[in-house]
Tab-separated table of C-alpha atoms in Angstrom:
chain	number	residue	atom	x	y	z
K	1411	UNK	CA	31.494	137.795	251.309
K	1412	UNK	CA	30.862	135.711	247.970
K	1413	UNK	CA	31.137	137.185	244.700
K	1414	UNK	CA	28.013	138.150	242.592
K	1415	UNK	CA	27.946	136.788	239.243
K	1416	UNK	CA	27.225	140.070	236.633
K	1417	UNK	CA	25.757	137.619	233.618
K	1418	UNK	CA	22.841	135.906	233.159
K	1419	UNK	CA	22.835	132.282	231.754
K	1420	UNK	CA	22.838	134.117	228.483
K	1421	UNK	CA	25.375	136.461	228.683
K	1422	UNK	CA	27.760	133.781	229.982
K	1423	UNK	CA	27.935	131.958	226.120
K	1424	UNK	CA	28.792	135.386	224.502
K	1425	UNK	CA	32.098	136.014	223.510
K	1426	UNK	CA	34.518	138.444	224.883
K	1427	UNK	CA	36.324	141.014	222.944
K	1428	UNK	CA	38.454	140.121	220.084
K	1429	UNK	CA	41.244	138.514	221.621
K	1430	UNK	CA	43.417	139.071	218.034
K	1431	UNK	CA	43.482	142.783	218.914
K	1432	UNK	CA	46.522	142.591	221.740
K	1433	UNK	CA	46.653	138.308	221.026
K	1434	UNK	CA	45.711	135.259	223.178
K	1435	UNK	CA	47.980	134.909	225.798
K	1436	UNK	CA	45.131	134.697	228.320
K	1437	UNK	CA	42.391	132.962	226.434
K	1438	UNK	CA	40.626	130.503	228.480
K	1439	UNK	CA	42.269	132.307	231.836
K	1440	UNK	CA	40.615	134.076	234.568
K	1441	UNK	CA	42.124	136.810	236.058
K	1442	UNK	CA	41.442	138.207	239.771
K	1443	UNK	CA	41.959	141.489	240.684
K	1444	UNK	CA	41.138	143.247	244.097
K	1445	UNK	CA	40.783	146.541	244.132
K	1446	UNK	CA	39.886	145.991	240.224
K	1447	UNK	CA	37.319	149.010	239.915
K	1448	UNK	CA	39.963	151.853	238.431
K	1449	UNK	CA	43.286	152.584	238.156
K	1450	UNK	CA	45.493	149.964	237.328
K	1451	UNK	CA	43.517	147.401	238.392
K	1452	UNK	CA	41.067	148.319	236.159
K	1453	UNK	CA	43.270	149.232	233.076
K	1454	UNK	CA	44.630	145.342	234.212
K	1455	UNK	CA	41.503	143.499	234.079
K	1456	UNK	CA	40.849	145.570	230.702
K	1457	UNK	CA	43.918	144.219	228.956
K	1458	UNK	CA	43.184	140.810	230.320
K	1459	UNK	CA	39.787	140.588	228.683
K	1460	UNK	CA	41.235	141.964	226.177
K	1461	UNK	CA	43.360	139.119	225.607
K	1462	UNK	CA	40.867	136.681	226.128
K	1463	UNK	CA	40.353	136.240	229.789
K	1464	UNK	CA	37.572	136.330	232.312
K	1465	UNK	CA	37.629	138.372	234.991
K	1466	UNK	CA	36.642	138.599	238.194
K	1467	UNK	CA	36.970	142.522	240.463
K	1468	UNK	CA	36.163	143.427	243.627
K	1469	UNK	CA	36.514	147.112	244.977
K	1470	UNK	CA	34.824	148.970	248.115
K	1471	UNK	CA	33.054	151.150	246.399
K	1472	UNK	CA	30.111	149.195	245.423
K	1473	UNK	CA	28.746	151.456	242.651
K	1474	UNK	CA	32.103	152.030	241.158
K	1475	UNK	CA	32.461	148.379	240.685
K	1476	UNK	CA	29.771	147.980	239.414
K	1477	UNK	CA	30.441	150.351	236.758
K	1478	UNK	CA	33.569	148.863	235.748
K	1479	UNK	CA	32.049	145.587	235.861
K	1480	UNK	CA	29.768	146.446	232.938
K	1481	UNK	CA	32.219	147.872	230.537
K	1482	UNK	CA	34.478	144.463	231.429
K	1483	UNK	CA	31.375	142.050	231.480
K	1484	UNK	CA	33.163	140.606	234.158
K	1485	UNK	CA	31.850	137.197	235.411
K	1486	UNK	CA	31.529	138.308	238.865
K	1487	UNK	CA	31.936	141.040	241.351
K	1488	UNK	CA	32.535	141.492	245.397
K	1489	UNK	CA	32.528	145.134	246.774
K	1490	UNK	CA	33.942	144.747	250.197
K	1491	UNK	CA	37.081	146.584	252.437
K	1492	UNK	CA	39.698	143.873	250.926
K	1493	UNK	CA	41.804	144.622	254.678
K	1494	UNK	CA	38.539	143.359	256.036
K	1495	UNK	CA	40.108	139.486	256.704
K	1496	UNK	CA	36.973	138.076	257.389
K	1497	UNK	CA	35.525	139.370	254.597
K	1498	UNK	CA	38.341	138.135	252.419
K	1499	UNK	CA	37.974	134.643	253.589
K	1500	UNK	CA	34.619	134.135	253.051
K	1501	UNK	CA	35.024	136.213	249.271
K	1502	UNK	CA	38.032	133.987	248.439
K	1503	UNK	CA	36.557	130.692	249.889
K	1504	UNK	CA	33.158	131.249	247.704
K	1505	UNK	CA	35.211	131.869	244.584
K	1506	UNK	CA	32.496	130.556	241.640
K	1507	UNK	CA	35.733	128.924	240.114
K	1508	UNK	CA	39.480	128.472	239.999
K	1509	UNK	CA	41.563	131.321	239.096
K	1510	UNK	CA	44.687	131.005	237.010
K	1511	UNK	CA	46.365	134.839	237.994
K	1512	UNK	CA	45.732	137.053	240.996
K	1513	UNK	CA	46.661	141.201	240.489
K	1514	UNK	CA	46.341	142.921	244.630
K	1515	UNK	CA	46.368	146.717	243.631
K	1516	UNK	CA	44.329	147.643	246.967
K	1517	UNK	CA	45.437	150.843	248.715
K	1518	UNK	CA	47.901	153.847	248.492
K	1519	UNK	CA	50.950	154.940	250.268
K	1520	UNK	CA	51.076	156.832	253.669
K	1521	UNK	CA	53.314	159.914	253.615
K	1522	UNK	CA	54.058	161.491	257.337
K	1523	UNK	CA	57.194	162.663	258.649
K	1524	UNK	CA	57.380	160.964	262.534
K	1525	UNK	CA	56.537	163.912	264.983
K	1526	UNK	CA	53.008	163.678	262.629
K	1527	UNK	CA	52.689	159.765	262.645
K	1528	UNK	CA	49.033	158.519	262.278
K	1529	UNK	CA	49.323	155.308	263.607
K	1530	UNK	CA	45.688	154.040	262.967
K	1531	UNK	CA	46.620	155.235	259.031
K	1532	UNK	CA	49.919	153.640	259.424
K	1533	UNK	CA	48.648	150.312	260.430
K	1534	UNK	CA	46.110	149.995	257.381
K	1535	UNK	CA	48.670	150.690	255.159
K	1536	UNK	CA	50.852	147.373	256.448
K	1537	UNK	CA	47.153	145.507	256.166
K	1538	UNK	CA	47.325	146.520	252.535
K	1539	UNK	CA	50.821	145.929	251.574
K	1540	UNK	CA	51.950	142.901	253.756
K	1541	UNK	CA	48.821	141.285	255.590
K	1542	UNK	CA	46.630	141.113	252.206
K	1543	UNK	CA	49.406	140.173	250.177
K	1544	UNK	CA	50.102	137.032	252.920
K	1545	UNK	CA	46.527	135.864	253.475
K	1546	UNK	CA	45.825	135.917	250.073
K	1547	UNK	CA	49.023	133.894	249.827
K	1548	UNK	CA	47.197	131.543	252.234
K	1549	UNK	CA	44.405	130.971	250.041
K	1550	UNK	CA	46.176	130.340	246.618
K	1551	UNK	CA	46.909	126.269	246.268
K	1552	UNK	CA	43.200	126.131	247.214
K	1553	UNK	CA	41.606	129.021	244.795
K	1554	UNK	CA	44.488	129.372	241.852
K	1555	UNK	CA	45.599	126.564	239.332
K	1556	UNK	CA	49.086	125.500	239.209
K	1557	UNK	CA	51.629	127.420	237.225
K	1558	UNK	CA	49.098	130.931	237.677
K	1559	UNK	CA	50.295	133.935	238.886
K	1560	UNK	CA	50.375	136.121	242.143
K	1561	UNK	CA	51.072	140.006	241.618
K	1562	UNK	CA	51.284	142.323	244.484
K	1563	UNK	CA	51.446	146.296	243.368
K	1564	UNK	CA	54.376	148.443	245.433
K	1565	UNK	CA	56.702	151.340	245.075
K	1566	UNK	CA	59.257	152.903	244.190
K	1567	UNK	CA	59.790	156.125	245.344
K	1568	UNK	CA	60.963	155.720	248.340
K	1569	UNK	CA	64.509	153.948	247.946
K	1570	UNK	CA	65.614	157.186	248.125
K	1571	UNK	CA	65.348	158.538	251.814
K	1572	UNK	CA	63.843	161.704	252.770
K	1573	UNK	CA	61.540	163.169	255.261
K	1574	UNK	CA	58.242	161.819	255.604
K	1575	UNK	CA	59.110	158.718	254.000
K	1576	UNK	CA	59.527	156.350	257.055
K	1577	UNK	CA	56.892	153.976	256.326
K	1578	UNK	CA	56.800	153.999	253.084
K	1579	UNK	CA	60.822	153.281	252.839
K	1580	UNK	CA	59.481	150.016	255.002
K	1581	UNK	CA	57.093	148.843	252.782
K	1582	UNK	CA	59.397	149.550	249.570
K	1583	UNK	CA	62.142	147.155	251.054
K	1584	UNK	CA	59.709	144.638	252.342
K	1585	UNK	CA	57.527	143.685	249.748
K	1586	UNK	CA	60.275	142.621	247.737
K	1587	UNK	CA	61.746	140.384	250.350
K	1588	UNK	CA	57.881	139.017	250.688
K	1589	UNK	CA	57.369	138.110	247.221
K	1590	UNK	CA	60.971	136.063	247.082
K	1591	UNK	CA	59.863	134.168	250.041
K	1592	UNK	CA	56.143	133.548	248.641
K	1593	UNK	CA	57.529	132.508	245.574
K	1594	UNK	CA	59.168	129.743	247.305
K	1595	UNK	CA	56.917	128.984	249.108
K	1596	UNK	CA	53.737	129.019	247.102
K	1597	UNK	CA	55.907	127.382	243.835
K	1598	UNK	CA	54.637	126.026	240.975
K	1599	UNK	CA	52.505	128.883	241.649
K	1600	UNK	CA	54.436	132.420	240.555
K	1601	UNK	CA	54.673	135.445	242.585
K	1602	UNK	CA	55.961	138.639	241.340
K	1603	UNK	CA	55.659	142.149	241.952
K	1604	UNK	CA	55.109	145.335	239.971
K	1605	UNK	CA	57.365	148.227	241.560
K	1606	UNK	CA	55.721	151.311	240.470
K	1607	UNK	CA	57.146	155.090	240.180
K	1608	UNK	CA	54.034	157.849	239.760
K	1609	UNK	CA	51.207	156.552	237.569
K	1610	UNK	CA	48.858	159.067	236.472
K	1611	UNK	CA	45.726	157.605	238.320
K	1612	UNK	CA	42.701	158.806	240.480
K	1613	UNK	CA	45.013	158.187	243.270
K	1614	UNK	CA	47.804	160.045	242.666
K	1615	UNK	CA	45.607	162.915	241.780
K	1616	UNK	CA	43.510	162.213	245.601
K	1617	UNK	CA	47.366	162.469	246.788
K	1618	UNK	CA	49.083	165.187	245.261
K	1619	UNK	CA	45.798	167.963	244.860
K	1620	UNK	CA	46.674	171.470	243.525
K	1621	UNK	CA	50.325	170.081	242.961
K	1622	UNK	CA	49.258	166.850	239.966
K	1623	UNK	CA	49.916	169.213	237.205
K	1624	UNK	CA	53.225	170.641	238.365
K	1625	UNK	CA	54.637	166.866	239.197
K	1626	UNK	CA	53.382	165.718	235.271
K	1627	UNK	CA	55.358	168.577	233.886
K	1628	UNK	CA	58.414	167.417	235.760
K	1629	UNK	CA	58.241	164.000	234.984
K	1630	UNK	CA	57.780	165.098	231.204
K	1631	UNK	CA	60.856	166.766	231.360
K	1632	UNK	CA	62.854	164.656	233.661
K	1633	UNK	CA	62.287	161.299	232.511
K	1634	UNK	CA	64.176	159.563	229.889
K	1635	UNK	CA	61.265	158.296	228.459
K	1636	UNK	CA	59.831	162.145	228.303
K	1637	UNK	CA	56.144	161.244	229.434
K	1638	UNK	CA	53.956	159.997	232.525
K	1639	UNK	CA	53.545	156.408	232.927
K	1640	UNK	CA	50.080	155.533	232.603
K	1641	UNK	CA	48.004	152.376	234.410
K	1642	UNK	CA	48.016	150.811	230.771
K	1643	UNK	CA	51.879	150.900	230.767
K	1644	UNK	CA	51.221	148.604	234.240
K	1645	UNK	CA	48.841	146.802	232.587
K	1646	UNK	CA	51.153	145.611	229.728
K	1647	UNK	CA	53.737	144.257	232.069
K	1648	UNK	CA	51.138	142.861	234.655
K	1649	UNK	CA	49.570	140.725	231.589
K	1650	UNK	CA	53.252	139.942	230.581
K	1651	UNK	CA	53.990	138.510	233.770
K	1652	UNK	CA	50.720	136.771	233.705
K	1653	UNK	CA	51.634	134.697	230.244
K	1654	UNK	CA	55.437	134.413	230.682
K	1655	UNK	CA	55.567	131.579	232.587
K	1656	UNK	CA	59.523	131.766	233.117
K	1657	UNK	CA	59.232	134.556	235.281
K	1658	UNK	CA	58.870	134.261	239.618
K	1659	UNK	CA	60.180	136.145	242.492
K	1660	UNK	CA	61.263	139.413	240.861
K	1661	UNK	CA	60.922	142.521	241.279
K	1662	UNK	CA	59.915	144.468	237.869
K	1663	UNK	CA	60.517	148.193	237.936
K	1664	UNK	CA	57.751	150.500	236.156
K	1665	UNK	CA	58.590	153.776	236.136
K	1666	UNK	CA	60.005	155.602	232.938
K	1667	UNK	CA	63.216	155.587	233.877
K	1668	UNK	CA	62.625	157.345	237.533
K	1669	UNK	CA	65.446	155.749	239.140
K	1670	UNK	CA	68.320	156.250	236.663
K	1671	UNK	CA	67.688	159.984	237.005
K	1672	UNK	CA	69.894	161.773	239.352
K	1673	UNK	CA	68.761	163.435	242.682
């Protein structure tokens, strides 16, 4: 899988949006982002543009990336199944150029109380959480310059336990474990990761159905900060993370407030 360039010669000399609109911490940069085609990937790879990046996405969906592509003018595309590891090697290892920052916002949580474990389900939910996170990992002194960043998209929900929440409890006290360790091991290159409460995405609409309206109204009245976080909020603090150069192995908390409430 090798990514498809979305400019001709042409397009590649114009200029990107005005950078002085959210400043220039990224000018010059490129930013990766897999599963870059909506949600907070997309609102991500937005901001970075923004700020005067290129941008590469990939996404499964081919026409959905495609879309997004277009209203980035990214400088190229891959739509492939990112827990596809073949697939990734050959997208990653036919990169058209370095990359300075990588965002991994592939896949959603799995919610199933043990008597109703899908194990098939269950395992591509570790491939998206822990196996992409590593083999990108594997891949990033070769495709990333030094000093860039690594940023792997988890939860927060389930620190608290309750039914349901076996595997998803996991993968909340993994991935931070995973991205200490990577940013050790991967140094100068950063790693950090964006711990997120709900978001008010496609996805969390797929999850919750009939039920999205009733959990915004909560959170509007619940949280301290007495709204639903958004994938721009994510976006701020994933471009943050890309220019702050101090920052590696942490775990950043982005959820209006979600854990200091009680119950």
């Amino acid at each position: 899988m090798t990514a498809q360039s979305t400019r001709t010669e042409h397009d590649a000399r114009r200029p990107g949006p005005d950078p002085s609109r959210d400043g220039q911490e990224l000018d010059g940069q490129t930013v990766l982002v897999i599963g870059g085609s909506g949600g907070i990937g997309f609102a991500t790879a937005q901001l970075a543009r923004a700020c005067g990046a290129e941008t590469i996405i990939t996404g499964r969906d081919g026409g959905r990336l495609a879309a997004a592509a277009a209203e980035l003018d990214a400088l190229a595309t891959a739509a492939f199944d990112a827990t596809d590891g073949e697939a990734l090697d050959r997208f990653l290892g036919a990169l058209p150029q370095p990359v300075d920052h990588v965002l991994i916002t592939a896949g959603g949580p799995y919610y199933a109380p043990v008597d109703e474990f899908d194990f098939d389900r269950a395992g591509r939910d570790i491939e998206e959480h822990l196996w992409l996170p590593i083999r990108v990992g594997q891949h990033a002194r070769r495709m990333m310059r030094p000093g860039g960043s690594l940023l792997f998209v988890g939860g927060t929900g389930a620190r608290r336990p309750d039914r349901g929440l076996a595997l998803i409890s996991a993968m909340t006290a993994a991935m931070p474990a995973l991205t200490q360790v990577l940013a050790l091991e991967l140094a100068p290159i950063r790693v950090n990761l964006l711990a997120c409460g709900f978001v008010d995405t496609a996805l969390s609409a797929s999850l919750l159905g009939s039920h999205l309206d009733e959990r915004r109204e909560h959170l509007r009245a619940t949280l301290p900060i007495r709204r639903v976080v958004g994938p721009e909020d994510v976006a701020r603090l994933a471009v943050h993370l890309m220019s702050n150069t101090a920052l590696t192995g942490a775990t950043y908390d982005v959820d209006g407030g979600q854990q200091v409430v009680p119950g």
